[in-house]
PDB file of C-alpha atoms in Angstrom:
ATOM      1  CA  UNK Q 264       2.639  17.976  26.714  1.00 40.00           C
ATOM      2  CA  UNK Q 265       2.872  19.197  30.004  1.00 39.00           C
ATOM      3  CA  UNK Q 266       2.847  22.772  28.868  1.00 39.00           C
ATOM      4  CA  UNK Q 267      -0.455  22.607  27.623  1.00 38.00           C
ATOM      5  CA  UNK Q 268      -2.037  21.146  30.838  1.00 40.00           C
ATOM      6  CA  UNK Q 269      -2.835  24.244  32.237  1.00 38.00           C
ATOM      7  CA  UNK Q 270      -5.294  24.929  28.981  1.00 43.00           C
ATOM      8  CA  UNK Q 271      -9.024  23.914  28.843  1.00 40.00           C
ATOM      9  CA  UNK Q 272      -9.372  20.506  28.483  1.00 40.00           C
ATOM     10  CA  UNK Q 273     -11.134  20.956  25.001  1.00 41.00           C
ATOM     11  CA  UNK Q 274      -7.928  22.908  23.849  1.00 44.00           C
ATOM     12  CA  UNK Q 275      -5.913  20.186  25.202  1.00 43.00           C
ATOM     13  CA  UNK Q 276      -7.352  17.174  23.543  1.00 42.00           C
ATOM     14  CA  UNK Q 277      -7.971  18.959  20.078  1.00 51.00           C
ATOM     15  CA  UNK Q 278      -4.163  19.743  20.159  1.00 69.00           C
ATOM     16  CA  UNK Q 279      -3.511  16.136  20.905  1.00 75.00           C
ATOM     17  CA  UNK Q 280      -5.305  14.946  18.099  1.00 79.00           C
ATOM     18  CA  UNK Q 281      -3.854  18.016  15.783  1.00 81.00           C
ATOM     19  CA  UNK Q 282      -0.230  17.105  16.785  1.00 81.00           C
ATOM     20  CA  UNK Q 283      -0.721  13.740  16.377  1.00 88.00           C
ATOM     21  CA  UNK Q 284      -1.599  13.843  12.595  1.00 88.00           C
ATOM     22  CA  UNK Q 285       0.876  16.539  12.061  1.00 86.00           C
ATOM     23  CA  UNK Q 286       3.552  14.571  13.743  1.00 88.00           C
ATOM     24  CA  UNK Q 287       6.500  13.307  11.643  1.00 89.00           C
ATOM     25  CA  UNK Q 288       5.666   9.389  10.901  1.00 89.00           C
ATOM     26  CA  UNK Q 289       2.024   9.786  11.187  1.00 92.00           C
ATOM     27  CA  UNK Q 290       1.446  11.233   7.753  1.00 93.00           C
ATOM     28  CA  UNK Q 291      -0.295   7.976   6.669  1.00 95.00           C
ATOM     29  CA  UNK Q 292      -3.103   8.395   9.267  1.00 95.00           C
ATOM     30  CA  UNK Q 293      -6.045  10.712   8.388  1.00 93.00           C
ATOM     31  CA  UNK Q 294      -8.046  12.705  10.928  1.00 91.00           C
ATOM     32  CA  UNK Q 295     -10.841  10.577  12.434  1.00 91.00           C
ATOM     33  CA  UNK Q 296     -13.993  12.640  12.804  1.00 89.00           C
ATOM     34  CA  UNK Q 297     -14.823  13.445  16.235  1.00 87.00           C
ATOM     35  CA  UNK Q 298     -18.557  12.002  16.172  1.00 90.00           C
ATOM     36  CA  UNK Q 299     -17.058   8.668  14.895  1.00 92.00           C
ATOM     37  CA  UNK Q 300     -14.726   8.466  18.029  1.00 89.00           C
ATOM     38  CA  UNK Q 301     -17.838   9.388  20.306  1.00 86.00           C
ATOM     39  CA  UNK Q 302     -19.793   6.876  18.943  1.00 89.00           C
ATOM     40  CA  UNK Q 303     -19.461   3.418  21.296  1.00 88.00           C
ATOM     41  CA  UNK Q 304     -20.564   1.410  18.579  1.00 92.00           C
ATOM     42  CA  UNK Q 305     -17.138   1.868  16.671  1.00 92.00           C
ATOM     43  CA  UNK Q 306     -15.152   0.891  19.582  1.00 92.00           C
ATOM     44  CA  UNK Q 307     -16.717  -2.481  20.497  1.00 91.00           C
ATOM     45  CA  UNK Q 308     -14.215  -4.876  21.696  1.00 90.00           C
ATOM     46  CA  UNK Q 309     -11.157  -2.154  21.787  1.00 92.00           C
ATOM     47  CA  UNK Q 310     -11.524  -1.901  25.828  1.00 89.00           C
ATOM     48  CA  UNK Q 311      -9.799  -5.634  26.083  1.00 89.00           C
ATOM     49  CA  UNK Q 312      -7.380  -4.303  23.542  1.00 90.00           C
ATOM     50  CA  UNK Q 313      -5.850  -1.349  25.129  1.00 91.00           C
ATOM     51  CA  UNK Q 314      -4.288  -0.462  28.796  1.00 90.00           C
ATOM     52  CA  UNK Q 315      -5.824   2.315  30.243  1.00 89.00           C
ATOM     53  CA  UNK Q 316      -8.749   2.073  27.783  1.00 88.00           C
ATOM     54  CA  UNK Q 317     -10.900   4.838  29.441  1.00 88.00           C
ATOM     55  CA  UNK Q 318      -8.256   7.226  30.272  1.00 87.00           C
ATOM     56  CA  UNK Q 319      -6.568   6.836  26.849  1.00 87.00           C
ATOM     57  CA  UNK Q 320     -10.454   7.380  25.241  1.00 87.00           C
ATOM     58  CA  UNK Q 321     -10.823  10.129  27.330  1.00 83.00           C
ATOM     59  CA  UNK Q 322      -7.559  12.118  25.974  1.00 83.00           C
ATOM     60  CA  UNK Q 323      -8.517  11.356  22.381  1.00 83.00           C
ATOM     61  CA  UNK Q 324     -12.067  12.819  22.746  1.00 79.00           C
ATOM     62  CA  UNK Q 325     -11.419  15.832  24.649  1.00 71.00           C
ATOM     63  CA  UNK Q 326     -12.970  14.975  28.281  1.00 73.00           C
ATOM     64  CA  UNK Q 327      -9.543  14.275  29.978  1.00 71.00           C
ATOM     65  CA  UNK Q 328      -9.235  16.166  33.208  1.00 71.00           C
ATOM     66  CA  UNK Q 329      -7.176  14.215  35.703  1.00 72.00           C
ATOM     67  CA  UNK Q 330      -4.164  15.515  37.452  1.00 71.00           C
ATOM     68  CA  UNK Q 331      -1.580  12.526  36.578  1.00 73.00           C
ATOM     69  CA  UNK Q 332       2.494  12.238  37.138  1.00 78.00           C
ATOM     70  CA  UNK Q 333       4.688  12.201  34.319  1.00 77.00           C
ATOM     71  CA  UNK Q 334       4.807   8.531  34.255  1.00 85.00           C
ATOM     72  CA  UNK Q 335       1.330   7.780  34.199  1.00 85.00           C
ATOM     73  CA  UNK Q 336       0.500  10.506  31.567  1.00 84.00           C
ATOM     74  CA  UNK Q 337       3.185   8.895  29.193  1.00 86.00           C
ATOM     75  CA  UNK Q 338       1.487   5.507  29.595  1.00 90.00           C
ATOM     76  CA  UNK Q 339      -1.744   7.206  28.993  1.00 87.00           C
ATOM     77  CA  UNK Q 340      -0.220   8.646  25.858  1.00 89.00           C
ATOM     78  CA  UNK Q 341       1.076   5.599  24.310  1.00 91.00           C
ATOM     79  CA  UNK Q 342      -2.405   3.934  25.157  1.00 92.00           C
ATOM     80  CA  UNK Q 343      -4.163   6.840  23.438  1.00 90.00           C
ATOM     81  CA  UNK Q 344      -1.663   6.196  20.324  1.00 93.00           C
ATOM     82  CA  UNK Q 345      -2.711   2.539  20.395  1.00 94.00           C
ATOM     83  CA  UNK Q 346      -6.494   3.213  20.459  1.00 93.00           C
ATOM     84  CA  UNK Q 347      -6.572   5.935  17.836  1.00 94.00           C
ATOM     85  CA  UNK Q 348      -4.514   3.513  15.465  1.00 94.00           C
ATOM     86  CA  UNK Q 349      -6.936   0.727  16.304  1.00 95.00           C
ATOM     87  CA  UNK Q 350     -10.226   2.897  15.617  1.00 95.00           C
ATOM     88  CA  UNK Q 351      -8.249   4.168  12.455  1.00 95.00           C
ATOM     89  CA  UNK Q 352      -8.282   1.005  10.896  1.00 95.00           C
ATOM     90  CA  UNK Q 353     -12.256   0.741  11.466  1.00 95.00           C
ATOM     91  CA  UNK Q 354     -12.709   4.506  10.353  1.00 96.00           C
ATOM     92  CA  UNK Q 355     -10.736   4.097   6.907  1.00 96.00           C
ATOM     93  CA  UNK Q 356     -13.172   1.440   5.285  1.00 95.00           C
ATOM     94  CA  UNK Q 357     -16.198   3.814   6.037  1.00 94.00           C
ATOM     95  CA  UNK Q 358     -17.450   6.285   3.416  1.00 94.00           C
ATOM     96  CA  UNK Q 359     -15.994   9.208   4.959  1.00 95.00           C
ATOM     97  CA  UNK Q 360     -12.566   7.534   5.680  1.00 95.00           C
ATOM     98  CA  UNK Q 361     -12.188   5.869   2.283  1.00 96.00           C
ATOM     99  CA  UNK Q 362     -12.555   9.690   0.787  1.00 95.00           C
ATOM    100  CA  UNK Q 363      -9.754  11.051   3.193  1.00 95.00           C
ATOM    101  CA  UNK Q 364      -7.570   8.360   2.146  1.00 96.00           C
ATOM    102  CA  UNK Q 365      -8.460   8.669  -1.635  1.00 95.00           C
ATOM    103  CA  UNK Q 366      -7.122  11.999  -1.327  1.00 95.00           C
ATOM    104  CA  UNK Q 367      -4.360  11.009   0.116  1.00 95.00           C
ATOM    105  CA  UNK Q 368      -3.602   8.444  -2.254  1.00 96.00           C
ATOM    106  CA  UNK Q 369      -4.012  11.199  -5.057  1.00 94.00           C
ATOM    107  CA  UNK Q 370      -1.607  13.237  -3.801  1.00 95.00           C
ATOM    108  CA  UNK Q 371       1.066  10.314  -3.339  1.00 94.00           C
ATOM    109  CA  UNK Q 372       1.272  10.665   0.319  1.00 94.00           C
ATOM    110  CA  UNK Q 373       2.056   7.283   1.031  1.00 95.00           C
ATOM    111  CA  UNK Q 374       4.794   7.438  -1.715  1.00 94.00           C
ATOM    112  CA  UNK Q 375       5.499   5.991  -5.522  1.00 95.00           C
ATOM    113  CA  UNK Q 376       6.060   2.487  -6.305  1.00 95.00           C
ATOM    114  CA  UNK Q 377       9.937   1.825  -6.831  1.00 94.00           C
ATOM    115  CA  UNK Q 378       9.698  -0.641  -9.606  1.00 92.00           C
ATOM    116  CA  UNK Q 379      10.627   1.427 -12.930  1.00 91.00           C
ATOM    117  CA  UNK Q 380       7.800  -0.121 -15.180  1.00 90.00           C
ATOM    118  CA  UNK Q 381       5.310   1.021 -13.053  1.00 92.00           C
ATOM    119  CA  UNK Q 382       5.999   4.686 -13.756  1.00 92.00           C
ATOM    120  CA  UNK Q 383       5.695   6.241 -10.221  1.00 94.00           C
ATOM    121  CA  UNK Q 384       2.689   4.534  -9.501  1.00 95.00           C
ATOM    122  CA  UNK Q 385       0.940   6.012  -6.342  1.00 96.00           C
ATOM    123  CA  UNK Q 386       1.016   3.510  -3.156  1.00 96.00           C
ATOM    124  CA  UNK Q 387      -1.517   2.653  -0.504  1.00 97.00           C
ATOM    125  CA  UNK Q 388      -0.720   1.460   2.711  1.00 96.00           C
ATOM    126  CA  UNK Q 389      -1.882  -2.240   3.628  1.00 96.00           C
ATOM    127  CA  UNK Q 390      -1.405  -4.504   7.040  1.00 94.00           C
ATOM    128  CA  UNK Q 391      -0.430  -8.057   6.624  1.00 94.00           C
ATOM    129  CA  UNK Q 392      -2.607  -8.780   9.848  1.00 94.00           C
ATOM    130  CA  UNK Q 393      -5.840  -7.133  11.345  1.00 93.00           C
ATOM    131  CA  UNK Q 394      -4.419  -7.962  14.905  1.00 92.00           C
ATOM    132  CA  UNK Q 395      -1.721  -5.490  16.453  1.00 92.00           C
ATOM    133  CA  UNK Q 396       1.881  -6.627  17.049  1.00 90.00           C
ATOM    134  CA  UNK Q 397       1.959  -9.041  13.940  1.00 92.00           C
ATOM    135  CA  UNK Q 398       3.823  -7.108  11.138  1.00 93.00           C
ATOM    136  CA  UNK Q 399       4.593  -3.578  10.357  1.00 95.00           C
ATOM    137  CA  UNK Q 400       2.781  -1.667   7.449  1.00 96.00           C
ATOM    138  CA  UNK Q 401       3.449  -2.118   4.018  1.00 96.00           C
ATOM    139  CA  UNK Q 402       2.542  -0.383   0.752  1.00 97.00           C
ATOM    140  CA  UNK Q 403       0.649  -2.072  -2.243  1.00 96.00           C
ATOM    141  CA  UNK Q 404       1.062  -1.003  -5.413  1.00 95.00           C
ATOM    142  CA  UNK Q 405      -2.241  -1.349  -7.368  1.00 94.00           C
ATOM    143  CA  UNK Q 406      -0.254  -1.425 -10.808  1.00 93.00           C
ATOM    144  CA  UNK Q 407       2.164  -4.513 -10.242  1.00 90.00           C
ATOM    145  CA  UNK Q 408       0.038  -5.888  -7.563  1.00 91.00           C
ATOM    146  CA  UNK Q 409       3.214  -6.328  -4.952  1.00 93.00           C
ATOM    147  CA  UNK Q 410       3.849  -5.030  -1.530  1.00 95.00           C
ATOM    148  CA  UNK Q 411       6.990  -2.675  -0.510  1.00 96.00           C
ATOM    149  CA  UNK Q 412       8.244  -1.463   2.595  1.00 95.00           C
ATOM    150  CA  UNK Q 413       8.296   2.227   3.484  1.00 94.00           C
ATOM    151  CA  UNK Q 414      11.589   3.828   2.808  1.00 91.00           C
ATOM    152  CA  UNK Q 415      11.069   5.818   5.978  1.00 89.00           C
ATOM    153  CA  UNK Q 416      12.242   4.168   9.132  1.00 89.00           C
ATOM    154  CA  UNK Q 417       9.338   5.952  11.054  1.00 90.00           C
ATOM    155  CA  UNK Q 418       6.845   5.042   8.763  1.00 93.00           C
ATOM    156  CA  UNK Q 419       8.346   1.428   8.861  1.00 91.00           C
ATOM    157  CA  UNK Q 420       7.910   1.230  12.527  1.00 91.00           C
ATOM    158  CA  UNK Q 421       4.044   1.532  12.097  1.00 95.00           C
ATOM    159  CA  UNK Q 422       1.902  -1.255  13.149  1.00 95.00           C
ATOM    160  CA  UNK Q 423       0.070  -2.802  10.090  1.00 94.00           C
ATOM    161  CA  UNK Q 424      -3.102  -3.331  12.088  1.00 95.00           C
ATOM    162  CA  UNK Q 425      -3.987   0.281  12.065  1.00 96.00           C
ATOM    163  CA  UNK Q 426      -4.769  -0.202   8.240  1.00 96.00           C
ATOM    164  CA  UNK Q 427      -5.822  -3.458   8.349  1.00 94.00           C
ATOM    165  CA  UNK Q 428      -5.668  -6.468   5.482  1.00 94.00           C
ATOM    166  CA  UNK Q 429      -8.792  -4.908   3.892  1.00 94.00           C
ATOM    167  CA  UNK Q 430      -8.747  -1.330   3.323  1.00 96.00           C
ATOM    168  CA  UNK Q 431      -6.800  -1.318  -0.117  1.00 94.00           C
ATOM    169  CA  UNK Q 432      -8.880  -3.728  -1.623  1.00 94.00           C
ATOM    170  CA  UNK Q 433     -12.169  -1.940  -0.519  1.00 96.00           C
ATOM    171  CA  UNK Q 434     -10.952   1.439  -1.582  1.00 96.00           C
ATOM    172  CA  UNK Q 435     -10.069   0.083  -5.316  1.00 95.00           C
ATOM    173  CA  UNK Q 436     -13.693  -1.869  -5.182  1.00 94.00           C
ATOM    174  CA  UNK Q 437     -15.593   1.840  -4.063  1.00 95.00           C
ATOM    175  CA  UNK Q 438     -13.285   3.834  -6.399  1.00 94.00           C
ATOM    176  CA  UNK Q 439     -12.406   1.740  -9.542  1.00 93.00           C
ATOM    177  CA  UNK Q 440     -11.469   4.508 -11.614  1.00 93.00           C
ATOM    178  CA  UNK Q 441      -8.387   4.701  -9.452  1.00 92.00           C
ATOM    179  CA  UNK Q 442      -7.326   1.011 -10.556  1.00 92.00           C
ATOM    180  CA  UNK Q 443      -4.483   1.416 -13.065  1.00 92.00           C
ATOM    181  CA  UNK Q 444      -4.202  -0.431 -16.317  1.00 89.00           C
ATOM    182  CA  UNK Q 445      -1.678  -3.029 -15.735  1.00 84.00           C
ATOM    183  CA  UNK Q 446       1.569  -2.784 -18.016  1.00 79.00           C
ATOM    184  CA  UNK Q 447       2.332  -5.144 -20.500  1.00 77.00           C
ATOM    185  CA  UNK Q 448       6.099  -3.868 -20.664  1.00 79.00           C
ATOM    186  CA  UNK Q 449       8.519  -6.099 -19.252  1.00 79.00           C
ATOM    187  CA  UNK Q 450      12.424  -5.889 -18.790  1.00 80.00           C
ATOM    188  CA  UNK Q 451      14.304  -8.419 -20.972  1.00 79.00           C
ATOM    189  CA  UNK Q 452      18.160  -9.335 -19.900  1.00 80.00           C
ATOM    190  CA  UNK Q 453      20.070  -9.563 -23.187  1.00 84.00           C
ATOM    191  CA  UNK Q 454      23.682 -10.333 -23.627  1.00 85.00           C
ATOM    192  CA  UNK Q 455      24.915  -8.661 -26.903  1.00 90.00           C
ATOM    193  CA  UNK Q 456      21.277  -8.677 -28.175  1.00 85.00           C
ATOM    194  CA  UNK Q 457      20.202 -12.094 -27.174  1.00 84.00           C
ATOM    195  CA  UNK Q 458      17.928 -12.618 -24.463  1.00 77.00           C
ATOM    196  CA  UNK Q 459      19.638 -15.038 -21.201  1.00 77.00           C
ATOM    197  CA  UNK Q 460      18.055 -18.499 -21.820  1.00 76.00           C
ATOM    198  CA  UNK Q 461      16.763 -18.897 -18.037  1.00 75.00           C
ATOM    199  CA  UNK Q 462      15.126 -15.473 -17.992  1.00 71.00           C
ATOM    200  CA  UNK Q 463      13.430 -15.809 -21.515  1.00 72.00           C
ATOM    201  CA  UNK Q 464      12.151 -19.217 -20.842  1.00 78.00           C
ATOM    202  CA  UNK Q 465      10.440 -17.959 -17.661  1.00 78.00           C
ATOM    203  CA  UNK Q 466       9.262 -14.811 -19.673  1.00 82.00           C
ATOM    204  CA  UNK Q 467       7.485 -17.114 -22.403  1.00 83.00           C
ATOM    205  CA  UNK Q 468       5.725 -19.122 -19.592  1.00 86.00           C
ATOM    206  CA  UNK Q 469       4.463 -15.986 -18.175  1.00 86.00           C
ATOM    207  CA  UNK Q 470       3.356 -14.452 -21.502  1.00 87.00           C
ATOM    208  CA  UNK Q 471       1.373 -17.683 -22.322  1.00 88.00           C
ATOM    209  CA  UNK Q 472      -0.102 -17.816 -19.075  1.00 88.00           C
ATOM    210  CA  UNK Q 473      -1.136 -14.308 -19.366  1.00 86.00           C
ATOM    211  CA  UNK Q 474      -2.543 -14.389 -23.042  1.00 88.00           C
ATOM    212  CA  UNK Q 475      -4.736 -17.705 -21.763  1.00 89.00           C
ATOM    213  CA  UNK Q 476      -5.985 -15.548 -18.953  1.00 87.00           C
ATOM    214  CA  UNK Q 477      -6.800 -12.815 -21.093  1.00 86.00           C
ATOM    215  CA  UNK Q 478      -8.703 -15.182 -23.703  1.00 88.00           C
ATOM    216  CA  UNK Q 479     -10.683 -16.845 -20.538  1.00 87.00           C
ATOM    217  CA  UNK Q 480     -11.748 -13.164 -19.587  1.00 86.00           C
ATOM    218  CA  UNK Q 481     -12.639 -12.406 -23.120  1.00 87.00           C
ATOM    219  CA  UNK Q 482     -14.599 -15.444 -23.376  1.00 88.00           C
ATOM    220  CA  UNK Q 483     -16.542 -14.478 -20.550  1.00 86.00           C
ATOM    221  CA  UNK Q 484     -17.065 -10.907 -21.977  1.00 84.00           C
ATOM    222  CA  UNK Q 485     -14.860  -9.061 -19.031  1.00 81.00           C
ATOM    223  CA  UNK Q 486     -12.445  -6.573 -19.194  1.00 78.00           C
ATOM    224  CA  UNK Q 487      -8.772  -7.752 -19.228  1.00 72.00           C
ATOM    225  CA  UNK Q 488      -7.575  -4.783 -17.280  1.00 74.00           C
ATOM    226  CA  UNK Q 489      -4.229  -4.502 -19.658  1.00 73.00           C
ATOM    227  CA  UNK Q 490      -3.469  -1.503 -21.726  1.00 70.00           C
ATOM    228  CA  UNK Q 491      -4.036  -2.131 -25.153  1.00 67.00           C
ATOM    229  CA  UNK Q 492      -0.958  -2.598 -27.081  1.00 56.00           C
ATOM    230  CA  UNK Q 493      -0.045  -0.533 -30.445  1.00 49.00           C
ATOM    231  CA  UNK Q 494       0.125  -2.970 -33.557  1.00 46.00           C
ATOM    232  CA  UNK Q 495       3.204  -1.445 -34.438  1.00 46.00           C
ATOM    233  CA  UNK Q 496       4.678  -2.474 -31.220  1.00 50.00           C
ATOM    234  CA  UNK Q 497       3.522  -5.595 -31.672  1.00 52.00           C
ATOM    235  CA  UNK Q 498       4.992  -6.223 -35.140  1.00 51.00           C
ATOM    236  CA  UNK Q 499       8.175  -4.739 -34.131  1.00 51.00           C
ATOM    237  CA  UNK Q 500       8.471  -7.211 -31.474  1.00 54.00           C
ATOM    238  CA  UNK Q 501       7.772  -9.974 -33.923  1.00 54.00           C
ATOM    239  CA  UNK Q 502      10.441  -8.863 -36.448  1.00 53.00           C
ATOM    240  CA  UNK Q 503      12.814  -8.615 -33.738  1.00 54.00           C
ATOM    241  CA  UNK Q 504      12.000 -12.196 -32.806  1.00 53.00           C
ATOM    242  CA  UNK Q 505      12.710 -13.161 -36.089  1.00 54.00           C
ATOM    243  CA  UNK Q 506      16.280 -11.564 -36.602  1.00 51.00           C
ATOM    244  CA  UNK Q 507      17.174 -13.113 -33.431  1.00 50.00           C
ATOM    245  CA  UNK Q 508      16.333 -16.796 -34.699  1.00 50.00           C
ATOM    246  CA  UNK Q 509      17.941 -16.013 -38.239  1.00 52.00           C
ATOM    247  CA  UNK Q 510      20.911 -14.734 -36.513  1.00 49.00           C
ATOM    248  CA  UNK Q 511      21.462 -17.919 -34.226  1.00 47.00           C
ATOM    249  CA  UNK Q 512      20.825 -20.315 -37.271  1.00 52.00           C
ATOM    250  CA  UNK Q 513      23.859 -18.353 -38.820  1.00 52.00           C
ATOM    251  CA  UNK Q 514      26.150 -18.858 -36.208  1.00 48.00           C
ATOM    252  CA  UNK Q 515      25.290 -22.977 -36.166  1.00 47.00           C
ATOM    253  CA  UNK Q 516      25.675 -22.889 -39.829  1.00 51.00           C
ATOM    254  CA  UNK Q 517      29.112 -20.962 -39.903  1.00 48.00           C
ATOM    255  CA  UNK Q 518      30.567 -23.714 -37.500  1.00 48.00           C
ATOM    256  CA  UNK Q 519      30.975 -20.752 -34.723  1.00 46.00           C
ATOM    257  CA  UNK Q 520      31.269 -23.634 -31.912  1.00 45.00           C
ATOM    258  CA  UNK Q 521      29.011 -24.751 -29.264  1.00 43.00           C
ATOM    259  CA  UNK Q 522      27.200 -22.007 -27.765  1.00 41.00           C
ATOM    260  CA  UNK Q 523      27.681 -21.575 -24.009  1.00 43.00           C
ATOM    261  CA  UNK Q 524      24.401 -23.570 -22.190  1.00 44.00           C
ATOM    262  CA  UNK Q 525      22.186 -21.317 -20.016  1.00 45.00           C
ATOM    263  CA  UNK Q 526      23.613 -18.475 -21.667  1.00 45.00           C
ATOM    264  CA  UNK Q 527      21.731 -17.417 -24.785  1.00 47.00           C
ATOM    265  CA  UNK Q 528      18.546 -18.925 -26.444  1.00 46.00           C
TER     266      UNK Q 528
END
């Protein structure tokens, strides 16, 4: 950073913002518009959250012109990063910020869901707390509606407050076309073709609850949000289920002995 201290204040600060966004580990952040940073209304209350607030703000907003030693510069630099993160959480729920984050979401900048059945669904960053230093950023999958840790240690160290608890929900409220259809496919553990008993019972319960929810939604004239199943797939599943029941009946009729409890249905 020192080699740029001799440049003009404008060039120095502009370089800092560009450098921050382009640095490894900061890919989740979008660039905050300068007019948003210079509007003091958007910074309300942050002066109590950031050490050396005014110096950090001067660095980020292109008016820093003080001669300071290396230790002081490092502290101001750290405060500037923290300030940028806190402002970022506010900016990404604005119209312009949502549009920028939507572009990152579409390009899978935040990664893809590791769940196989989600078919590489793009993720969005989400915080578990709105106050800093409580938890690191997580990644939300809108298809399975679960949270995941970032793969990179650089991303995993980002404070979740820099994205907040509301951003990912607001994004899909403003852009409902981005909400993917919920999948009805489920992995069924099997032993020699027979479903494992404990998992099969849990899956039957989940299927029943899901069907009840879909019926309630249809009764109120609302979309269920689930992808439409093909009739052929439903018939195939029914035939498969009948075949399993017949196979079990044959086993008991032939006197094959007791089936291991808790293994097959």
